Short mmCIF file of C-alpha atoms in Angstrom, two decimals:
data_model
loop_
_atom_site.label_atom_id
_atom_site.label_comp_id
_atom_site.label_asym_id
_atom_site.label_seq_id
_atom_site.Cartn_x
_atom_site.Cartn_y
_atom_site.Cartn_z
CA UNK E 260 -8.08 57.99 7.57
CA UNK E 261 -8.66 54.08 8.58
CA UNK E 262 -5.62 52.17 7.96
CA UNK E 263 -6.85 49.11 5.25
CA UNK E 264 -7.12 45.85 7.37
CA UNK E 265 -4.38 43.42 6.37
CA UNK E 266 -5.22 39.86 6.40
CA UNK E 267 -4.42 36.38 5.61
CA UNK E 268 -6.18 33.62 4.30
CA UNK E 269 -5.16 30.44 4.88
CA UNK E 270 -5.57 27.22 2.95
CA UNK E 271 -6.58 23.91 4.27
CA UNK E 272 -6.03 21.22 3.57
CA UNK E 273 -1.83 22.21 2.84
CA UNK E 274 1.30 20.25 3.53
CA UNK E 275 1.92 16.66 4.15
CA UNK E 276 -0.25 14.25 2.61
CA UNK E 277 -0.16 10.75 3.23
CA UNK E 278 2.06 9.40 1.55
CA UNK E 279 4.41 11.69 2.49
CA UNK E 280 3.88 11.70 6.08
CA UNK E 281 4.33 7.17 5.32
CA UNK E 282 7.93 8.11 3.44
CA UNK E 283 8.81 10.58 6.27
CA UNK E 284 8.34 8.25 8.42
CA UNK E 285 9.70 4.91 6.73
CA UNK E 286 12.90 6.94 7.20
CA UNK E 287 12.82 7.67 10.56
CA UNK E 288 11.80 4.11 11.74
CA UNK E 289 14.43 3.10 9.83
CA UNK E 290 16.93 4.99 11.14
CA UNK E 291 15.70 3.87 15.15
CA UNK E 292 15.63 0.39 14.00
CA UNK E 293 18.79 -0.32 12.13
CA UNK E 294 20.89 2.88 12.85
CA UNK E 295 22.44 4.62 10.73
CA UNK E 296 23.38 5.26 8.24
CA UNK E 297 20.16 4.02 6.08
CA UNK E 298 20.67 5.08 2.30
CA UNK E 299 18.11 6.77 0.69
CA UNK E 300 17.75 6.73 -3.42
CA UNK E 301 16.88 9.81 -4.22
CA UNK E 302 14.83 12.73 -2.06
CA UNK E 303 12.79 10.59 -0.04
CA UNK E 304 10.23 13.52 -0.74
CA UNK E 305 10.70 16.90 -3.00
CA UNK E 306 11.56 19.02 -0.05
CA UNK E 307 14.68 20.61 0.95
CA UNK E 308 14.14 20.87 4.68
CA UNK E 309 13.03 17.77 5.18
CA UNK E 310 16.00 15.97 3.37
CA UNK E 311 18.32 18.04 5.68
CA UNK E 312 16.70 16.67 8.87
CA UNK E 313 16.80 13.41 8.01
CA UNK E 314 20.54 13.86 6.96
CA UNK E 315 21.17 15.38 10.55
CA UNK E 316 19.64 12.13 11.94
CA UNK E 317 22.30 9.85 9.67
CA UNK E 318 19.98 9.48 6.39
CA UNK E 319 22.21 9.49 2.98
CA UNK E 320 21.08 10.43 0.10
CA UNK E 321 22.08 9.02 -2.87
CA UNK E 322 21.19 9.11 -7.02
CA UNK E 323 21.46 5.66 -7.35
CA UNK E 324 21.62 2.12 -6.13
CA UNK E 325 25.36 2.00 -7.10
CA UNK E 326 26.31 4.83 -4.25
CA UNK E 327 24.67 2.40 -1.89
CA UNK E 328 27.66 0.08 -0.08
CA UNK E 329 26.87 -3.69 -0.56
CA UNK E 330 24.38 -5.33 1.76
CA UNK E 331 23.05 -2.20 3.35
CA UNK E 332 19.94 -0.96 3.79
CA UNK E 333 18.32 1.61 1.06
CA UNK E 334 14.91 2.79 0.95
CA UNK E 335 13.21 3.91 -2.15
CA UNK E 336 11.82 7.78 -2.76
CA UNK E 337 7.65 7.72 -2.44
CA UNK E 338 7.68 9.12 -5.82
CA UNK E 339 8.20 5.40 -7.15
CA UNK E 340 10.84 3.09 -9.09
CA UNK E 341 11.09 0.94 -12.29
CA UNK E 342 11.12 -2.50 -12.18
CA UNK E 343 15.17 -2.49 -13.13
CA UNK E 344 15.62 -0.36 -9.65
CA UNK E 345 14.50 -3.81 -7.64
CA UNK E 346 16.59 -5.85 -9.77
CA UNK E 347 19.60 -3.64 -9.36
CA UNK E 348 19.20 -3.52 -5.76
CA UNK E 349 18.90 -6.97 -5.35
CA UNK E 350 22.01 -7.55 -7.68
CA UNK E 351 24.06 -5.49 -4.83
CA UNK E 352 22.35 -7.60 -2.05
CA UNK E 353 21.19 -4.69 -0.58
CA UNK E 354 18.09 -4.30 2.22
CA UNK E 355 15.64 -2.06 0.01
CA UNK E 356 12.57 -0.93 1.67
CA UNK E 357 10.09 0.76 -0.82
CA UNK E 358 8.10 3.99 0.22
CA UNK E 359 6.46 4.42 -2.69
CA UNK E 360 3.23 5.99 -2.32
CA UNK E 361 -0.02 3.62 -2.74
CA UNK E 362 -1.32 6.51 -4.93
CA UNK E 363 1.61 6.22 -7.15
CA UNK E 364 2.02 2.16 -6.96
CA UNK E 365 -1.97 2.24 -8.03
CA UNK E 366 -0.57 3.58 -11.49
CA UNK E 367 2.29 1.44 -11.87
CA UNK E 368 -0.54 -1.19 -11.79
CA UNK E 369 -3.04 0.47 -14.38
CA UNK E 370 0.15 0.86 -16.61
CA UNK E 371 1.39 -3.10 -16.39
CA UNK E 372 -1.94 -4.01 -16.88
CA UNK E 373 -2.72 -1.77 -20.04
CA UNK E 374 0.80 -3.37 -21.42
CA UNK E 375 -0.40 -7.15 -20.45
CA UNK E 376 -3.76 -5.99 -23.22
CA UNK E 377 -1.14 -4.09 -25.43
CA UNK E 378 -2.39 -1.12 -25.05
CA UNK E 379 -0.87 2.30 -26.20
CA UNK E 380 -0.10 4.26 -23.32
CA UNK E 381 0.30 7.91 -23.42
CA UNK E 382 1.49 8.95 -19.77
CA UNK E 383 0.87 13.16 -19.12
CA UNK E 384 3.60 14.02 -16.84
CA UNK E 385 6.62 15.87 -16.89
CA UNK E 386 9.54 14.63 -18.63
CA UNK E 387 12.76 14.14 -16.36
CA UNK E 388 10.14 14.00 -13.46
CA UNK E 389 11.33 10.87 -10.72
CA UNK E 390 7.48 9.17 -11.01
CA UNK E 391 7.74 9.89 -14.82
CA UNK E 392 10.53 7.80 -14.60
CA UNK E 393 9.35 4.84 -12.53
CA UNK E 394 5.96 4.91 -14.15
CA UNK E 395 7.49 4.56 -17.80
CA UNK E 396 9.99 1.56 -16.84
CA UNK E 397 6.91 -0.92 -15.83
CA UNK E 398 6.24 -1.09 -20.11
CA UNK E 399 8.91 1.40 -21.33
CA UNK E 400 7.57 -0.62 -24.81
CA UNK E 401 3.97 0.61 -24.63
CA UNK E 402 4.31 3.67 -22.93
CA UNK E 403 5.29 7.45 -24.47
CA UNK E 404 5.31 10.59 -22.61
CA UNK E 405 2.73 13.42 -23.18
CA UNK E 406 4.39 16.60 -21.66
CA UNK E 407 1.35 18.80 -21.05
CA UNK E 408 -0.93 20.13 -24.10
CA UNK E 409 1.99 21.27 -26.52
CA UNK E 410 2.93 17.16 -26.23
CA UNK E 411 0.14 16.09 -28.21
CA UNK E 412 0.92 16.73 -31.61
CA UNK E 413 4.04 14.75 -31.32
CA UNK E 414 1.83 11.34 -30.16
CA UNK E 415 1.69 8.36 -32.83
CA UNK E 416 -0.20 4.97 -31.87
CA UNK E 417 -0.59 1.85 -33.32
CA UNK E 418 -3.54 1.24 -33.10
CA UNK E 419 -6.33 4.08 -32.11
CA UNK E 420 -8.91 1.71 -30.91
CA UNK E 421 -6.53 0.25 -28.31
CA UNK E 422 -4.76 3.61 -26.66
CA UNK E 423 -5.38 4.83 -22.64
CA UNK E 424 -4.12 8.26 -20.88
CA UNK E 425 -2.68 7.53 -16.91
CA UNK E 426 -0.95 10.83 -15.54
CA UNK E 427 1.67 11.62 -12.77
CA UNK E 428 -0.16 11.87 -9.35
CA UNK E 429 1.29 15.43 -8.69
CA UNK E 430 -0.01 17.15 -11.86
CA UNK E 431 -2.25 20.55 -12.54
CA UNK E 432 -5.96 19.00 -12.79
CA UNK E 433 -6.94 21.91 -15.38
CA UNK E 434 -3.91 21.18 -17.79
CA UNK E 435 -4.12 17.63 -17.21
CA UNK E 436 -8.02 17.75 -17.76
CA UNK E 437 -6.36 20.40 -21.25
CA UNK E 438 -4.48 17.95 -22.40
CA UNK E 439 -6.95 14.89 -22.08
CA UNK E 440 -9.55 17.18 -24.20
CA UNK E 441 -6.92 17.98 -26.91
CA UNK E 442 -5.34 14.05 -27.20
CA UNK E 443 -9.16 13.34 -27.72
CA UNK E 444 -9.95 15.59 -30.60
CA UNK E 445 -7.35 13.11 -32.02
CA UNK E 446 -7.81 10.20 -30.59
CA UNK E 447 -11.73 9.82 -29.98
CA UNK E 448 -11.60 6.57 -28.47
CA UNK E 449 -9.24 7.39 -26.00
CA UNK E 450 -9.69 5.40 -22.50
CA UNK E 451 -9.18 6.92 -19.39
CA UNK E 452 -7.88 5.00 -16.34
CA UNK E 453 -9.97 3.42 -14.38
CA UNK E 454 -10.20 6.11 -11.46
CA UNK E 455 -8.40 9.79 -11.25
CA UNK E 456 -4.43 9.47 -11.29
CA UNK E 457 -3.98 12.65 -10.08
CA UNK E 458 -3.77 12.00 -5.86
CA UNK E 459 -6.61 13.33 -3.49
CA UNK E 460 -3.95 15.61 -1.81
CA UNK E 461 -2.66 17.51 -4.92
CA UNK E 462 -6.33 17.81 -6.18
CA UNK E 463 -7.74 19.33 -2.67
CA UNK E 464 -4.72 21.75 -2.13
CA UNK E 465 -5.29 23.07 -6.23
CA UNK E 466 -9.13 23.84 -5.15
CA UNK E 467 -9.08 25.58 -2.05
CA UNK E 468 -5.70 27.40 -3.50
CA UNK E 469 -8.18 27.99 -6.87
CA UNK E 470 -11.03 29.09 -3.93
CA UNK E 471 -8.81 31.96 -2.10
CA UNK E 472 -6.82 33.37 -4.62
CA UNK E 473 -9.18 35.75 -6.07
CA UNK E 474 -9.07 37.67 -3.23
CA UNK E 475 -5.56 37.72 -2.61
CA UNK E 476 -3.11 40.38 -3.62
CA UNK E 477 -0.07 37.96 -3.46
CA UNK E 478 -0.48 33.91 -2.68
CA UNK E 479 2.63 32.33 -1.19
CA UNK E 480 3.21 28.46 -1.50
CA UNK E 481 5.55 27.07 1.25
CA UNK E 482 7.63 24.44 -1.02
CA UNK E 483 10.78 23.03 -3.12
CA UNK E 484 11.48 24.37 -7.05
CA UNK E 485 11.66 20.26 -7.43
CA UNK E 486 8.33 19.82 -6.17
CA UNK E 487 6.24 19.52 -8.95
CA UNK E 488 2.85 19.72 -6.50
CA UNK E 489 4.38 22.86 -5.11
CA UNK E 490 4.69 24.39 -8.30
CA UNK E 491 1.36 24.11 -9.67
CA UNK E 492 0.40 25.12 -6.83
CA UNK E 493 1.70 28.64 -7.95
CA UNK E 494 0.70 28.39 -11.07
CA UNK E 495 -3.13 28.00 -10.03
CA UNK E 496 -3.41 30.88 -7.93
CA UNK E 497 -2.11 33.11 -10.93
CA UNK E 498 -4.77 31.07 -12.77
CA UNK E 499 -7.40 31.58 -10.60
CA UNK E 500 -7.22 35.05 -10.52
CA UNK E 501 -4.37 35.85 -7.67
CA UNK E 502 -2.35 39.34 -8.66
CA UNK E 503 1.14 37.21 -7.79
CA UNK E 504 2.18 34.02 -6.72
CA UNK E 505 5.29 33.27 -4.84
CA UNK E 506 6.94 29.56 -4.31
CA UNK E 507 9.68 29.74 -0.86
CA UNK E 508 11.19 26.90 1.11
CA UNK E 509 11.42 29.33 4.29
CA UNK E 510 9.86 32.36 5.64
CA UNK E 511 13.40 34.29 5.23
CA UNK E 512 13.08 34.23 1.36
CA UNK E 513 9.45 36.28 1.71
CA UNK E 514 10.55 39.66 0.12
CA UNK E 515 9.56 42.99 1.77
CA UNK E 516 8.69 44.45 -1.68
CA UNK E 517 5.87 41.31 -2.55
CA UNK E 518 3.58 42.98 -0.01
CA UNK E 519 3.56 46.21 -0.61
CA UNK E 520 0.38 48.21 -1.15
CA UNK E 521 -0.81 44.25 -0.60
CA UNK E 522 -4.06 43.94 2.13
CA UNK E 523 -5.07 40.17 1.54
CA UNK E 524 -2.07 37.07 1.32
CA UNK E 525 -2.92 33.34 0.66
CA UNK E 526 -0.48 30.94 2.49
CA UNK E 527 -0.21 27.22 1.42
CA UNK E 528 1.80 24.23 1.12
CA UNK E 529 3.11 21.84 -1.27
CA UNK E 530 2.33 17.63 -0.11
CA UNK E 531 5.68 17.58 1.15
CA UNK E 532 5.81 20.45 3.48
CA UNK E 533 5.86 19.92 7.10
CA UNK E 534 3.42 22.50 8.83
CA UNK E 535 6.30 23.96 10.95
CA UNK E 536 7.52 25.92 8.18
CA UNK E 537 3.87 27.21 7.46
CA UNK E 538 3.87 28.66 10.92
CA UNK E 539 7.15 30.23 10.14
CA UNK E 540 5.69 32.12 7.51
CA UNK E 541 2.51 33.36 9.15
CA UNK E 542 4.92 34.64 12.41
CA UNK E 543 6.91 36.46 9.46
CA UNK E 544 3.85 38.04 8.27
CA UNK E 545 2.04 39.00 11.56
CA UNK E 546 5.24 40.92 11.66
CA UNK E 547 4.91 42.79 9.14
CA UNK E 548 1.35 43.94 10.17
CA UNK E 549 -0.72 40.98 8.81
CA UNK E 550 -1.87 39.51 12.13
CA UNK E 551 -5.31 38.56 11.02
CA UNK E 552 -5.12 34.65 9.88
CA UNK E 553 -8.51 33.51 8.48
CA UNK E 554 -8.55 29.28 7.85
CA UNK E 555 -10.35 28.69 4.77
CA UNK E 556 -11.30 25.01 4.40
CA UNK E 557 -12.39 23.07 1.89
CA UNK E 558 -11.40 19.24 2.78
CA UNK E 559 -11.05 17.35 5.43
CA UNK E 560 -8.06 14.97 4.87
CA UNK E 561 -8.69 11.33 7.23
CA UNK E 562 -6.56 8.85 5.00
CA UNK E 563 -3.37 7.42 6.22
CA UNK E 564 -1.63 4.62 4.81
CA UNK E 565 0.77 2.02 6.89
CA UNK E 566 4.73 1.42 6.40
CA UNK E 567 5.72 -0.54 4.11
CA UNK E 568 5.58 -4.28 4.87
CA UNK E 569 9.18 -5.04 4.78
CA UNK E 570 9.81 -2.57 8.07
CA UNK E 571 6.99 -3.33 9.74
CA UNK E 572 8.06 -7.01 9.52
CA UNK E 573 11.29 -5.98 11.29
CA UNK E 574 9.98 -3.70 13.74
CA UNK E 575 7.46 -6.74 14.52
CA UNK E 576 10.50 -9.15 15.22
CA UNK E 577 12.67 -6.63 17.07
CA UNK E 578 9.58 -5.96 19.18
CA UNK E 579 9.16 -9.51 20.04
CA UNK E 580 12.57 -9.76 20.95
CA UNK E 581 12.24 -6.82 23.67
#
C-alpha cells in the first residue's frame, strides 16, 4: 500500500507588511542613533517575538506616556494614537517619534474630516482594540463603535442623511463587508469612505489564506492572540472551508495530535510576523514527514513606506556630522 503524500501549501504573500517592517525598523534606528534605552508606548507591533528582540536590544515597553522618564525619547505603536497621546507627550517634554502606519494615519484623516462636515461616524472595529482607540479620539464626539454585525442594532444617529462607516485596517473583509450590508438595511444612505480601510496586506493574506484552505486538513497561522490580523486569519480558513485552524507564536506550540491522519497543511502569517519564524515551522513539519512545501501565490507585495520624518531628520544631521 502507497503511503498518502503529505504536503504543504504555503501562502504568499504572509508576514510583515509595510508598515510593520517601517515600525520594526523606526525602533531599531532608534536604538543605533540615540542608544538606549528608547521607550516604546505600547507593542510597537502585535507580536510577541518581536517585542522580545527589541527588548534584548534596550527597547522598553511601556502602557503609557506617564512610564516614560521626562525628556526621553518614546516612539508611538504603528497601530496609531489619539490626538491627547501628542499632547501628553509633549506635556512631559518627551522626544516622541510616531510609527504609525500611513494605512492607519489615512483613517485618522477620513475620520477628522467626516467630524469637520459633522458627520455620524460609525467605526467597525473591535472594541478595546489599540487603533480602535486612536481612531475614536480624533472626534470621540462624532464617532461610535460598531463591534462586528451583532453591533448594529445598538447604532443611533442624528441625522441619517449625514452618517459614514470607516473600519480598523486589520479587520475580516467578509464580516466587515457583513456588517456594512446589515448597518445599510438601516441606514440606506450610508457613505462609505472614500477608498477601502481595511490595509492591502490584511486583505491579500485573507485571500490566498481563503484560496488554500479548502484543501487543507489543518491551516496554521504563525502569530500573537493580540494580533487581531492574525486572528482572522484563523478564522477565514475555518470559513473557507479548512477542517481546523491553528494560531502559534512558535513552531514548539504545533501539537503532534493536529496532524494526525492530516495529508495537506496551510502555513501563514499574521502582518507582524517576521518570516524566520515561518521557516521554523515548515523545518518542524518536514520533520514530521511533510517535506513537500508548495508556494501558492496570489500577490505580489512592492510597497514600502519611509521612517517617519522626525528620525530621518536626525539620522540626516548625525550623518552630516560624520
Amino acid at each position: 500500500m502507497t503511503e498518502t503524500r503529505k504536503r504543504v501549501l504555503l501562502a504568499r504573500p504572509r508576514g510583515y507588511c509595510a508598515g510593520v517592517d517601517r515600525a520594526v525598523q523606526t525602533v531599531e534606528e532608534a536604538l543605533k542613533l540615540y542608544g538606549a534605552p528608547v521607550y516604546v508606548r505600547k507593542q510597537i507591533v502585535h507580536n510577541k517575538h518581536v517585542v522580545s528582540t527589541l527588548e534584548a536590544r534596550g527597547a522598553i515597553f511601556v502602557e503609557e506616556n506617564e512610564e516614560v522618564p521626562e525628556g526621553s525619547i518614546v516612539v508611538f505603536s504603528a497601530h496609531g494614537v489619539a490626538p491627547e497621546v501628542h499632547e501628553q507627550a509633549k506635556a512631559r517634554n518627551l522626544k516622541a517619534i510616531d510609527a504609525t502606519c500611513p494605512l492607519v494615519t489615512k483613517v485618522h484623516h477620513e475620520a477628522k474630516r467626516y467630524a469637520a462636515e459633522d458627520y455620524d461616524i460609525l467605526l467597525i472595529g473591535h472594541e478595546g482594540h489599540e487603533e480602535v482607540i486612536g481612531t475614536a479620539g480624533e472626534a470621540p464626539a462624532h464617532i461610535q463603535l460598531v463591534d462586528g454585525p451583532d453591533g448594529v442594532d445598538k447604532v443611533t444617529v442624528r441625522d441619517p442623511e449625514k452618517v459614514v462607516w470607516l473600519s480598523q485596517t486589520t479587520l475580516s473583509v467578509d464580516e466587515t463587508m457583513e456588517t456594512v450590508a446589515r448597518l445599510k438595511t438601516r441606514l440606506p444612505l450610508l457613505q462609505s469612505p472614500p477608498s477601502d480601510d481595511i490595509c492591502y496586506a490584511t486583505q491579500n493574506r485573507q485571500h490566498v489564506v481563503k484560496e488554500i484552505a479548502p484543501s487543507c486538513d489543518v491551516v496554521i497561522v504563525v502569530g500573537s492572540t493580540n494580533s487581531s490580523n492574525s486572528v482572522r486569519l484563523v478564522e477565514v480558513a475555518l470559513d473557507a472551508g479548512a477542517r481546523a485552524g491553528h494560531l502559534v507564536d512558535y513552531a514548539s506550540e504545533i501539537r503532534d495530535e493536529w496532524l494526525e491522519g492530516a495529508t495537506t497543511v496551510g502555513v501563514s502569517s499574521g502582518a507582524s510576523v517576521p518570516e524566520d519564524l515561518v521557516m521554523e515551522v515548515l523545518a518542524h513539519l518536514a520533520e514530521r514527514g511533510f517535506g513537500e512545501v508548495t508556494e501558492y501565490t496570489t500577490a505580489e507585495e512592492r510597497l514600502t513606506f519611509s521612517l517617519p520624518q522626525e528620525l530621518r531628520r536626525d539620522m540626516k544631521a548625525a550623518a552630516a556630522r560624520g
